[in-house]
PDB file of C-alpha atoms in Angstrom:
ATOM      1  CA  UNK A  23      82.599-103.708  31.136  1.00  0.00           C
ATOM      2  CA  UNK A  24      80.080-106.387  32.701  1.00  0.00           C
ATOM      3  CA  UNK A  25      81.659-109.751  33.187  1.00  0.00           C
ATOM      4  CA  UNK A  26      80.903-112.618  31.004  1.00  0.00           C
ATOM      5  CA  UNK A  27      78.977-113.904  34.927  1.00  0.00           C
ATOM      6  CA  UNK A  28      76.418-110.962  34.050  1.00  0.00           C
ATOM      7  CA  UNK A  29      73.404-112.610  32.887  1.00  0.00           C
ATOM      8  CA  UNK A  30      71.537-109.636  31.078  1.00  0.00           C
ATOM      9  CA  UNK A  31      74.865-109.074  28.951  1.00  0.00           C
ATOM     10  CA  UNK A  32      74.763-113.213  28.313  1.00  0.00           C
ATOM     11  CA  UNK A  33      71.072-113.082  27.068  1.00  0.00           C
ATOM     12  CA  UNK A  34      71.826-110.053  24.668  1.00  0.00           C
ATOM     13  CA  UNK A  35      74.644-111.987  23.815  1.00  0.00           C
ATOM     14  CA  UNK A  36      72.852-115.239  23.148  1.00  0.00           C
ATOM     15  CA  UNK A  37      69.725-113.123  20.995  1.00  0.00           C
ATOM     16  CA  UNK A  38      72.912-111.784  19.394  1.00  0.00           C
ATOM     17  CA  UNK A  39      74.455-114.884  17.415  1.00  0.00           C
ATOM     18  CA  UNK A  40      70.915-116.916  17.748  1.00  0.00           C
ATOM     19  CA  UNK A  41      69.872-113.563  15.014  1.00  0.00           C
ATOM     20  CA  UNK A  42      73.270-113.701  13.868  1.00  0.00           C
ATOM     21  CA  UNK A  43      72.654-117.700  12.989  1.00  0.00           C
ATOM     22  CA  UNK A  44      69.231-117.190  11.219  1.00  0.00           C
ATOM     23  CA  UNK A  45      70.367-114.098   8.732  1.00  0.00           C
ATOM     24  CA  UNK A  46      73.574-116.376   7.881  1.00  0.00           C
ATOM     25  CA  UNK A  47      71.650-118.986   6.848  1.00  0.00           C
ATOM     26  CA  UNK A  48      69.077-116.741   5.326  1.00  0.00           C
ATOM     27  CA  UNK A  49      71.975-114.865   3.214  1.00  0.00           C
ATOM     28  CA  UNK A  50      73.976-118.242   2.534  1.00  0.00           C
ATOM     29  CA  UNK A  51      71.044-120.334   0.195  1.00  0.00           C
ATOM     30  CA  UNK A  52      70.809-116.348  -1.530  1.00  0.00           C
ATOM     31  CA  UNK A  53      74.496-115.741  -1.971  1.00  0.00           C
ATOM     32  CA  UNK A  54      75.529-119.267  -2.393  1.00  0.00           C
ATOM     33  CA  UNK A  55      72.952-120.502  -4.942  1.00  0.00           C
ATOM     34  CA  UNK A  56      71.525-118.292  -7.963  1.00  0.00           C
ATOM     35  CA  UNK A  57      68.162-118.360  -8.002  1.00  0.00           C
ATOM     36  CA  UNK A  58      67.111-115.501  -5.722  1.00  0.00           C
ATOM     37  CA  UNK A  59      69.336-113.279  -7.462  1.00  0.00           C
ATOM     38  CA  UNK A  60      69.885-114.806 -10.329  1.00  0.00           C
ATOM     39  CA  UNK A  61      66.846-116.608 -11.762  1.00  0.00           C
ATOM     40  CA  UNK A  62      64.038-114.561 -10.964  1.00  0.00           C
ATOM     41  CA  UNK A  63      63.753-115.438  -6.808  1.00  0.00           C
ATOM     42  CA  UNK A  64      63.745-111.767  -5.801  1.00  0.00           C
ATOM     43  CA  UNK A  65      61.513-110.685  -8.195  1.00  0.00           C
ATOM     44  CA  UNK A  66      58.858-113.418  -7.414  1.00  0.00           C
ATOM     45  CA  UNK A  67      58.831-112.406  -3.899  1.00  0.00           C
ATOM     46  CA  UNK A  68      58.509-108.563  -4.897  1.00  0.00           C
ATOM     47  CA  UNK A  69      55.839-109.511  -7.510  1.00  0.00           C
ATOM     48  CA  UNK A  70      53.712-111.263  -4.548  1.00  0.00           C
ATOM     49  CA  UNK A  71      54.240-108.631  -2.056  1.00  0.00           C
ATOM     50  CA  UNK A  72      52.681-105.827  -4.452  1.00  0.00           C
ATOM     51  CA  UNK A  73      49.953-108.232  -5.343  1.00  0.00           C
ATOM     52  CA  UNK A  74      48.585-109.480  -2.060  1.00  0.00           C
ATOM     53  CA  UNK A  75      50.787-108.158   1.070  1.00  0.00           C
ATOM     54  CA  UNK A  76      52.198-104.480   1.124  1.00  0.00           C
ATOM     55  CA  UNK A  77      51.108-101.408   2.190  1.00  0.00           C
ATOM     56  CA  UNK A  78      49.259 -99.355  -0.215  1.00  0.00           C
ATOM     57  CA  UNK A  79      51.862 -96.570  -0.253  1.00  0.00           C
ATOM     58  CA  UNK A  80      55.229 -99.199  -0.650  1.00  0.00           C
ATOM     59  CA  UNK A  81      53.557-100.539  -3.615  1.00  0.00           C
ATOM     60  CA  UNK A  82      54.386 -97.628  -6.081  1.00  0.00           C
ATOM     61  CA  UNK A  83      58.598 -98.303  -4.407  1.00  0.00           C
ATOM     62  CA  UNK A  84      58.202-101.526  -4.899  1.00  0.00           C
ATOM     63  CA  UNK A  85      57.088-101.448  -8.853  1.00  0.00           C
ATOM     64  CA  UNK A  86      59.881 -99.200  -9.469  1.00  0.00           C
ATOM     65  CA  UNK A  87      62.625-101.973  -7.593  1.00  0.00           C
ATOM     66  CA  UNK A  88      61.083-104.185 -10.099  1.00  0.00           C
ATOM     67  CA  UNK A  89      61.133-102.306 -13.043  1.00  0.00           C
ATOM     68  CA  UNK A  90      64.710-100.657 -12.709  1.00  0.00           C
ATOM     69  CA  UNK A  91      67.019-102.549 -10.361  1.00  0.00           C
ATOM     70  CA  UNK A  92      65.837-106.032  -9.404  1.00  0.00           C
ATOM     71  CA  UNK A  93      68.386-108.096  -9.509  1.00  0.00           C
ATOM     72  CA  UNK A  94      70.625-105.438  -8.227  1.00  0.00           C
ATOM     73  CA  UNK A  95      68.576-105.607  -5.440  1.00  0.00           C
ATOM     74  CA  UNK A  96      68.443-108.807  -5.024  1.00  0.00           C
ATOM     75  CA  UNK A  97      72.324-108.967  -4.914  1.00  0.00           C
ATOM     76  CA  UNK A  98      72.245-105.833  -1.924  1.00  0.00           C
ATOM     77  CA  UNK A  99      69.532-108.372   0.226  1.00  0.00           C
ATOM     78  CA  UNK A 100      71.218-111.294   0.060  1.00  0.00           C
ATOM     79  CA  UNK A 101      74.668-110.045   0.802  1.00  0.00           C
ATOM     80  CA  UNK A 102      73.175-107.560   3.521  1.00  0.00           C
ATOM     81  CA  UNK A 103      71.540-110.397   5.237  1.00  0.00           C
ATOM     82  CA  UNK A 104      74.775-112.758   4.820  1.00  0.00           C
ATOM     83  CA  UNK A 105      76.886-109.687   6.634  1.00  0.00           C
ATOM     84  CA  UNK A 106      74.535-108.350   9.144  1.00  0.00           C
ATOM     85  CA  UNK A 107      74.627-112.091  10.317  1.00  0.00           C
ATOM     86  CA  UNK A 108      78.440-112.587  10.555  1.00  0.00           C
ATOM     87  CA  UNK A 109      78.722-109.230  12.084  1.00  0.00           C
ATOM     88  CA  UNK A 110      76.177-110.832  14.852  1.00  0.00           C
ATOM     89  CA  UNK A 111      77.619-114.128  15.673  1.00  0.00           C
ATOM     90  CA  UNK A 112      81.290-112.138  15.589  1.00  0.00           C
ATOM     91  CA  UNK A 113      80.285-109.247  17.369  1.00  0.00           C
ATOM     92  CA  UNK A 114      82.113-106.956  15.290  1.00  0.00           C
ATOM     93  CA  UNK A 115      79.645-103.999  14.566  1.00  0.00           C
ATOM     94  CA  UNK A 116      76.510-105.204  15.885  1.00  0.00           C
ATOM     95  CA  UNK A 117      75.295-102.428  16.465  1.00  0.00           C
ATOM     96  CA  UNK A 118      75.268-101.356  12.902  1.00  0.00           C
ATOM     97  CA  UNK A 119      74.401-104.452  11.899  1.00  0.00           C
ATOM     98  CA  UNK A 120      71.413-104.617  14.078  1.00  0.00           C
ATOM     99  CA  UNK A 121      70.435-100.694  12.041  1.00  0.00           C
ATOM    100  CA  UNK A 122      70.510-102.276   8.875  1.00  0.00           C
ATOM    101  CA  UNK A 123      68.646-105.466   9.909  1.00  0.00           C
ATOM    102  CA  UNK A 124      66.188-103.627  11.395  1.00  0.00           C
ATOM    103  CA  UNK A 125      65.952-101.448   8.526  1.00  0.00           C
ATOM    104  CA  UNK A 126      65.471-104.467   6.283  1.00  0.00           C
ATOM    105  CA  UNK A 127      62.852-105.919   8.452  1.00  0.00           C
ATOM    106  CA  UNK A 128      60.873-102.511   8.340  1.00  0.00           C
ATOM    107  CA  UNK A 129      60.920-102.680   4.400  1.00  0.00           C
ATOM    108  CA  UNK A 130      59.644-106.345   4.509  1.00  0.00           C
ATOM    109  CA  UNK A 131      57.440-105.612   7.415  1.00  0.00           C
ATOM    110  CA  UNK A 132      55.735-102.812   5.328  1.00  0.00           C
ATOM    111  CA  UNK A 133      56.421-104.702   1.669  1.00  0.00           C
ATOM    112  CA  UNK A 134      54.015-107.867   3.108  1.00  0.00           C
ATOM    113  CA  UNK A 135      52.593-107.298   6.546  1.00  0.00           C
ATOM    114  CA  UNK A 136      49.564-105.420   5.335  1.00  0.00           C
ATOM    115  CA  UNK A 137      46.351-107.427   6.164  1.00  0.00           C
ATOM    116  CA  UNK A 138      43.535-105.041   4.503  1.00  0.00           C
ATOM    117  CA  UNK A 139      42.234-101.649   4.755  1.00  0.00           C
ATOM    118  CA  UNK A 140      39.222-103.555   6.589  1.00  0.00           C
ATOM    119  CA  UNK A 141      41.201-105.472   8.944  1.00  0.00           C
ATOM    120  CA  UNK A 142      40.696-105.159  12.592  1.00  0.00           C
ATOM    121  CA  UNK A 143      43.708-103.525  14.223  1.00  0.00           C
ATOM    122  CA  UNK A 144      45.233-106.838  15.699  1.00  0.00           C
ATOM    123  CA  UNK A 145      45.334-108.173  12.545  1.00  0.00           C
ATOM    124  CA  UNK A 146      47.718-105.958  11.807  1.00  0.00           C
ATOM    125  CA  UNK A 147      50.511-107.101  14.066  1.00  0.00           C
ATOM    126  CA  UNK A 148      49.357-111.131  13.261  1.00  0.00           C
ATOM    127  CA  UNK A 149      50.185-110.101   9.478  1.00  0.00           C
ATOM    128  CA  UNK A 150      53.806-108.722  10.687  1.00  0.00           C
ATOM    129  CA  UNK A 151      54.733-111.909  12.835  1.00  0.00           C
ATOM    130  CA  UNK A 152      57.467-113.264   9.620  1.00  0.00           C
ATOM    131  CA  UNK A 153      59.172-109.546  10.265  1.00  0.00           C
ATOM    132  CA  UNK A 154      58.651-107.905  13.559  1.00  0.00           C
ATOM    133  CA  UNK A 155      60.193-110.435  15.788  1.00  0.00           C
ATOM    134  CA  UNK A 156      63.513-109.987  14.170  1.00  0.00           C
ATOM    135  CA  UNK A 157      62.512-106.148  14.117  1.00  0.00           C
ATOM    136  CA  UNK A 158      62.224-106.227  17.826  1.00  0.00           C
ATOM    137  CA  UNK A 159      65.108-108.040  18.057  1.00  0.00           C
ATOM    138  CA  UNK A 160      66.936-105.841  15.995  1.00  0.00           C
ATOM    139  CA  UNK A 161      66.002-102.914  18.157  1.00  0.00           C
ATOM    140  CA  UNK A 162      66.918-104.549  21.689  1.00  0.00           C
ATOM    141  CA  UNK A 163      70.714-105.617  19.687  1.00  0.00           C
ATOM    142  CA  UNK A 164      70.658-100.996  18.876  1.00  0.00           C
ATOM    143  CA  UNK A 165      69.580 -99.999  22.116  1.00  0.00           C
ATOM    144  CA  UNK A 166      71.674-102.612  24.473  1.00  0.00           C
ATOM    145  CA  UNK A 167      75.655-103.573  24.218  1.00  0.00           C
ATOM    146  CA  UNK A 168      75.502-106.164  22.391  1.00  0.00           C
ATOM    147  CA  UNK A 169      79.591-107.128  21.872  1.00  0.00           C
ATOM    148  CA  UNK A 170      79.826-107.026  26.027  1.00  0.00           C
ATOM    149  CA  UNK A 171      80.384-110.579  25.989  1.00  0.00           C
ATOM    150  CA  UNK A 172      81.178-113.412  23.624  1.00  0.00           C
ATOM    151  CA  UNK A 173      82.554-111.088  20.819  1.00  0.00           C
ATOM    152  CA  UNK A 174      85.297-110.152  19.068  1.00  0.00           C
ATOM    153  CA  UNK A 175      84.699-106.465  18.919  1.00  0.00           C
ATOM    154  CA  UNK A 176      83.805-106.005  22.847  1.00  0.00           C
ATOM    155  CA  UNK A 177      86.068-103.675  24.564  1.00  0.00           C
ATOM    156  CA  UNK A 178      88.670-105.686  27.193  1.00  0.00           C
TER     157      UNK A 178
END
């Protein structure tokens, strides 16, 4: 185990809880409050990513979410981001955490990243910027040791 003096362990550490920080507040407002999951907040995001943002192919996933399980949904997003972002500033399963984040940030990445069939190709990663930052983040948190320092599920 690196010391807690290492400094690439201390800036995966720091990307760590700074992620961990932003999908805690991002869960909180959606768990806490009722309107994403409640009152029709989910579903107003979904509704504008099929009309104006996703990728042809998500669309047909992404009518059936609405249709069939919304607020269901809704209830799996904003608990998922609450936990992936304790398990971050904790360090308790990071790793994990960091799969399912990044597999969330995929979904919205390809849900409302989509800039047009006629879109030159670095429009494409311009249209992503909301989603894959924390996707690269996510993927640096799965391929490094995240819980080295700083964490409560580091090995001693």
């Amino acid at each position: 185990m690196r010391s807690a003096r290492d400094p690439n362990a201390t800036a995966i550490a720091v990307l760590r809880i700074v992620v961990g920080l932003f999908f805690i507040v991002f869960g909180e407002y959606k768990v806490f409050g009722t309107q994403f999951t409640l009152h029709g907040g989910f579903q107003h995001y979904v509704s504008g990513m099929i009309h104006g943002g996703a990728y042809p192919f998500m669309v047909p996933v992404l009518k059936t979410i609405l249709a069939h399980c919304a607020t269901l949904m809704a209830f799996a997003v904003a608990y998922g981001e609450l936990l992936i972002g304790i398990s971050l500033v904790i360090g308790v399963r990071s790793r994990l955490a960091s799969f399912f984040g990044f597999l969330l940030m995929m979904a919205m990445w390809l849900s409302g990243g989509y800039p047009g069939a006629a879109a030159p190709f670095w429009e494409y990663w311009g249209a992503s910027l909301d989603w894959s930052i924390f996707t690269l983040c996510f993927l640096v948190l799965m391929l490094g040791q995240p819980e080295q320092v700083w964490s409560f599920g580091g090995k001693r």
